[in-house]
Amino acid sequence: VGCDRSKNLVDICGEKKFQAFVCDALSVPICSGSCDACISIAVIHHFSTTERRLAAIRELVRLLRPGGTALIYVWAMEQKYKNQKSKYLKEKNGSKDKEEQISTDMSQRPLSDQMPDSSSQNSACSSQLLSDSKDKDCDAKPVADSRLPVHTNRTSFHSQDLLVPWHLKGCTKKKEERIDSVLLPAGSKGSQELSPVFHRYYHVFCEGELEAACRSLDCVRVQKSYYDQGNWCVILEKL
């Protein structure tokens, strides 16, 4: 049985006659202790805080029966390990992708401007929350720099928390149409041929970080921790 946050991906599974449903990894609608094994591949590195990443691991463990095992994969900060480049770095081609060119211009934009779902409604909501906190005489401190670096695809990571460009293919944009907060002037190179670029949040894990998170849970024994092609991996057992 599979689950994913994306309805489109789950629909593809259904077309292939696989059992899958849409859900949140922090609240999986499956009975506790009902699974012999669980697999979490490239999911937990999308949660933006230590607490949420640990909660995702805890939810995975909850599903396991005693003696059940789980395999977890997360993206590694170390894309060069023991003098070997990961497959991710090796696949870099000679010419930069279009989304890399766009990300250069966006690397210092505020996070709210970079995300595809940002809107005036979100800004209004944030302003209201700030106003409410002032009215209540809270010791509210101004938010520090909220910008995140935008990663250049097929290169090493320079920050653990970043945005990775996602190039949506098969959908071209017209002249002077906004592409994820980047306005391309009419007649500029690529103004008619670039596809939308979205940015996904990642927290890339340093060596030992995933294993330490798993070991912090009382009901878990780490069977194996290893590096695999630019990913940190853990096999754990529920006690």
Short mmCIF file of C-alpha atoms in Angstrom, two decimals:
data_model
loop_
_atom_site.label_atom_id
_atom_site.label_comp_id
_atom_site.label_asym_id
_atom_site.label_seq_id
_atom_site.Cartn_x
_atom_site.Cartn_y
_atom_site.Cartn_z
CA VAL A 1 0.00 0.00 0.00
CA GLY A 2 1.38 3.37 -0.99
CA CYS A 3 0.58 6.93 -0.04
CA ASP A 4 1.63 10.35 -1.28
CA ARG A 5 0.70 13.99 -0.81
CA SER A 6 0.24 14.39 -4.58
CA LYS A 7 -3.15 13.33 -5.95
CA ASN A 8 -1.76 13.21 -9.50
CA LEU A 9 0.93 10.72 -8.51
CA VAL A 10 -1.58 8.62 -6.60
CA ASP A 11 -3.86 8.62 -9.67
CA ILE A 12 -0.98 7.23 -11.74
CA CYS A 13 -0.61 4.42 -9.21
CA GLY A 14 -4.34 3.70 -9.52
CA GLU A 15 -4.06 3.51 -13.30
CA LYS A 16 -1.33 0.90 -12.83
CA LYS A 17 -3.62 -1.08 -10.50
CA PHE A 18 -1.56 -0.34 -7.39
CA GLN A 19 -3.13 0.42 -4.02
CA ALA A 20 -2.38 4.03 -3.06
CA PHE A 21 -4.08 6.95 -1.39
CA VAL A 22 -3.49 10.63 -0.65
CA CYS A 23 -2.38 11.51 2.87
CA ASP A 24 -0.05 13.56 5.05
CA ALA A 25 3.12 11.83 6.25
CA LEU A 26 2.57 13.36 9.70
CA SER A 27 -0.85 11.73 10.02
CA VAL A 28 -1.19 8.45 8.14
CA PRO A 29 -4.69 6.91 8.39
CA ILE A 30 -3.46 3.37 9.05
CA CYS A 31 -3.82 1.48 12.34
CA SER A 32 -0.84 1.49 14.69
CA GLY A 33 1.27 -1.66 14.64
CA SER A 34 -0.30 -3.00 11.44
CA CYS A 35 2.69 -2.96 9.07
CA ASP A 36 5.51 -5.47 8.75
CA ALA A 37 7.66 -2.92 6.95
CA CYS A 38 7.58 0.72 5.83
CA ILE A 39 9.59 2.62 3.25
CA SER A 40 10.08 6.39 3.19
CA ILE A 41 12.05 7.55 0.16
CA ALA A 42 12.86 11.24 -0.42
CA VAL A 43 10.06 12.53 1.83
CA ILE A 44 11.40 13.57 5.22
CA HIS A 45 13.90 16.05 3.78
CA HIS A 46 10.93 18.21 2.67
CA PHE A 47 9.86 19.00 6.27
CA SER A 48 11.13 22.39 7.33
CA THR A 49 11.89 21.93 11.05
CA THR A 50 13.71 19.42 13.21
CA GLU A 51 10.48 18.77 15.13
CA ARG A 52 8.48 17.98 11.98
CA ARG A 53 11.18 15.71 10.59
CA LEU A 54 11.26 13.78 13.87
CA ALA A 55 7.46 13.63 13.91
CA ALA A 56 7.51 12.07 10.43
CA ILE A 57 9.91 9.36 11.63
CA ARG A 58 7.81 8.78 14.73
CA GLU A 59 4.67 8.38 12.59
CA LEU A 60 6.49 5.84 10.40
CA VAL A 61 7.48 3.86 13.49
CA ARG A 62 3.91 4.00 14.83
CA LEU A 63 2.70 2.03 11.81
CA LEU A 64 5.14 -0.83 12.44
CA ARG A 65 4.38 -3.93 14.47
CA PRO A 66 7.00 -4.84 17.12
CA GLY A 67 9.92 -6.34 15.20
CA GLY A 68 8.88 -4.55 12.03
CA THR A 69 11.46 -2.61 10.03
CA ALA A 70 11.57 0.67 8.14
CA LEU A 71 13.89 2.00 5.44
CA ILE A 72 14.40 5.77 5.23
CA TYR A 73 16.22 7.70 2.49
CA VAL A 74 16.96 11.45 2.66
CA TRP A 75 19.10 13.69 0.47
CA ALA A 76 22.66 14.13 1.76
CA MET A 77 24.56 17.38 2.17
CA GLU A 78 27.64 15.40 1.17
CA GLN A 79 27.35 14.85 -2.58
CA LYS A 80 31.05 13.96 -2.59
CA TYR A 81 31.75 11.13 -0.17
CA LYS A 82 35.01 9.21 0.25
CA ASN A 83 36.38 11.01 -2.81
CA GLN A 84 33.50 9.78 -4.96
CA LYS A 85 30.95 12.02 -6.66
CA SER A 86 27.30 11.05 -6.35
CA LYS A 87 25.25 10.15 -9.41
CA TYR A 88 23.51 13.50 -8.99
CA LEU A 89 26.77 15.40 -9.58
CA LYS A 90 27.96 13.07 -12.32
CA GLU A 91 24.85 13.71 -14.40
CA LYS A 92 25.61 17.43 -14.76
CA ASN A 93 25.79 18.28 -18.44
CA GLY A 94 27.89 20.94 -20.13
CA SER A 95 25.18 23.55 -20.56
CA LYS A 96 23.11 24.97 -17.73
CA ASP A 97 19.42 24.24 -17.67
CA LYS A 98 16.97 27.10 -18.09
CA GLU A 99 15.86 26.84 -14.50
CA GLU A 100 19.43 27.31 -13.33
CA GLN A 101 19.63 30.59 -15.23
CA ILE A 102 16.44 31.77 -13.57
CA SER A 103 17.54 30.70 -10.11
CA THR A 104 20.60 32.96 -10.36
CA ASP A 105 18.31 35.97 -10.55
CA MET A 106 16.13 34.72 -7.72
CA SER A 107 18.77 33.58 -5.26
CA GLN A 108 18.43 36.66 -3.08
CA ARG A 109 14.68 37.20 -3.32
CA PRO A 110 12.56 36.84 -0.19
CA LEU A 111 11.12 33.35 0.24
CA SER A 112 7.57 34.68 -0.03
CA ASP A 113 8.38 35.99 -3.51
CA GLN A 114 9.96 32.75 -4.64
CA MET A 115 7.19 30.35 -3.76
CA PRO A 116 4.63 29.81 -6.54
CA ASP A 117 1.67 30.01 -4.15
CA SER A 118 2.57 33.36 -2.60
CA SER A 119 -0.18 35.96 -2.88
CA SER A 120 -1.44 39.24 -1.49
CA GLN A 121 -3.79 37.19 0.69
CA ASN A 122 -0.80 35.52 2.37
CA SER A 123 0.82 38.91 2.92
CA ALA A 124 -2.38 40.28 4.43
CA CYS A 125 -2.61 37.29 6.73
CA SER A 126 0.98 37.78 7.90
CA SER A 127 0.35 41.46 8.53
CA GLN A 128 -2.75 40.63 10.57
CA LEU A 129 -0.83 38.11 12.70
CA LEU A 130 1.88 40.67 13.36
CA SER A 131 -0.74 43.28 14.26
CA ASP A 132 -2.49 40.85 16.61
CA SER A 133 0.75 40.06 18.40
CA LYS A 134 1.44 43.76 18.94
CA ASP A 135 -2.05 44.31 20.30
CA LYS A 136 -1.48 41.58 22.87
CA ASP A 137 1.79 43.17 24.00
CA CYS A 138 3.69 40.03 23.05
CA ASP A 139 7.47 40.16 23.06
CA ALA A 140 7.43 39.70 19.31
CA LYS A 141 10.79 40.03 17.64
CA PRO A 142 11.19 40.91 13.98
CA VAL A 143 11.83 37.90 11.77
CA ALA A 144 15.44 37.51 10.75
CA ASP A 145 16.41 37.27 7.11
CA SER A 146 13.78 34.90 5.67
CA ARG A 147 15.54 34.31 2.38
CA LEU A 148 16.68 30.85 1.38
CA PRO A 149 19.36 30.16 -1.21
CA VAL A 150 18.22 28.69 -4.52
CA HIS A 151 20.29 25.67 -5.44
CA THR A 152 22.01 25.36 -8.81
CA ASN A 153 21.09 21.93 -10.14
CA ARG A 154 23.79 19.27 -10.39
CA THR A 155 26.18 21.10 -8.05
CA SER A 156 27.29 20.54 -4.47
CA PHE A 157 25.16 21.90 -1.65
CA HIS A 158 26.33 24.97 0.26
CA SER A 159 23.42 25.17 2.70
CA GLN A 160 21.32 22.58 4.50
CA ASP A 161 18.10 24.52 3.98
CA LEU A 162 17.43 25.58 0.42
CA LEU A 163 15.07 25.75 -2.54
CA VAL A 164 15.60 23.44 -5.49
CA PRO A 165 14.30 24.53 -8.93
CA TRP A 166 11.66 22.27 -10.47
CA HIS A 167 11.32 22.84 -14.21
CA LEU A 168 7.78 22.18 -15.41
CA LYS A 169 8.07 20.82 -18.93
CA GLY A 170 5.51 20.90 -21.70
CA CYS A 171 4.09 24.32 -20.91
CA THR A 172 5.54 27.36 -22.66
CA LYS A 173 5.01 30.95 -21.60
CA LYS A 174 4.10 33.96 -23.70
CA LYS A 175 5.98 37.23 -23.87
CA GLU A 176 5.98 39.38 -20.75
CA GLU A 177 4.33 36.64 -18.74
CA ARG A 178 5.51 36.22 -15.18
CA ILE A 179 7.41 33.00 -14.46
CA ASP A 180 7.53 32.30 -10.73
CA SER A 181 8.19 35.92 -9.78
CA VAL A 182 10.61 36.53 -12.65
CA LEU A 183 9.38 38.91 -15.34
CA LEU A 184 11.02 38.38 -18.69
CA PRO A 185 10.92 41.43 -21.00
CA ALA A 186 9.47 41.02 -24.47
CA GLY A 187 12.07 40.10 -27.01
CA SER A 188 14.54 38.89 -24.40
CA LYS A 189 16.30 35.62 -24.99
CA GLY A 190 14.07 32.78 -23.82
CA SER A 191 11.02 34.96 -23.20
CA GLN A 192 8.92 32.72 -25.46
CA GLU A 193 10.49 29.36 -24.70
CA LEU A 194 10.95 29.10 -20.94
CA SER A 195 8.61 26.88 -18.96
CA PRO A 196 7.43 27.68 -15.42
CA VAL A 197 9.94 27.07 -12.65
CA PHE A 198 8.75 26.11 -9.19
CA HIS A 199 10.91 25.82 -6.11
CA ARG A 200 10.71 22.98 -3.60
CA TYR A 201 12.05 23.27 -0.06
CA TYR A 202 14.72 20.78 1.02
CA HIS A 203 16.66 20.18 4.20
CA VAL A 204 19.69 18.14 3.16
CA PHE A 205 21.03 15.92 5.95
CA CYS A 206 24.60 15.90 7.23
CA GLU A 207 26.35 12.65 8.11
CA GLY A 208 24.90 11.13 11.28
CA GLU A 209 21.91 13.49 11.45
CA LEU A 210 19.26 11.00 10.29
CA GLU A 211 20.68 8.22 12.46
CA ALA A 212 20.72 10.50 15.52
CA ALA A 213 17.08 11.44 14.94
CA CYS A 214 16.09 7.76 14.77
CA ARG A 215 18.10 6.86 17.87
CA SER A 216 16.34 9.61 19.83
CA LEU A 217 13.17 7.47 19.78
CA ASP A 218 12.97 4.99 22.68
CA CYS A 219 11.14 2.28 20.75
CA VAL A 220 13.65 2.03 17.89
CA ARG A 221 16.87 0.17 17.20
CA VAL A 222 18.99 1.28 14.24
CA GLN A 223 20.03 -1.83 12.33
CA LYS A 224 22.07 -0.07 9.69
CA SER A 225 23.06 3.45 8.66
CA TYR A 226 24.79 4.04 5.34
CA TYR A 227 25.42 6.38 2.38
CA ASP A 228 24.00 5.56 -1.04
CA GLN A 229 24.51 7.76 -4.11
CA GLY A 230 24.06 11.13 -2.43
CA ASN A 231 21.54 9.92 0.18
CA TRP A 232 21.77 9.09 3.87
CA CYS A 233 19.88 5.91 4.67
CA VAL A 234 18.75 4.16 7.81
CA ILE A 235 17.19 0.74 8.40
CA LEU A 236 15.51 0.67 11.79
CA GLU A 237 13.57 -1.89 13.82
CA LYS A 238 10.66 -1.23 16.14
CA LEU A 239 11.27 -2.79 19.57
#
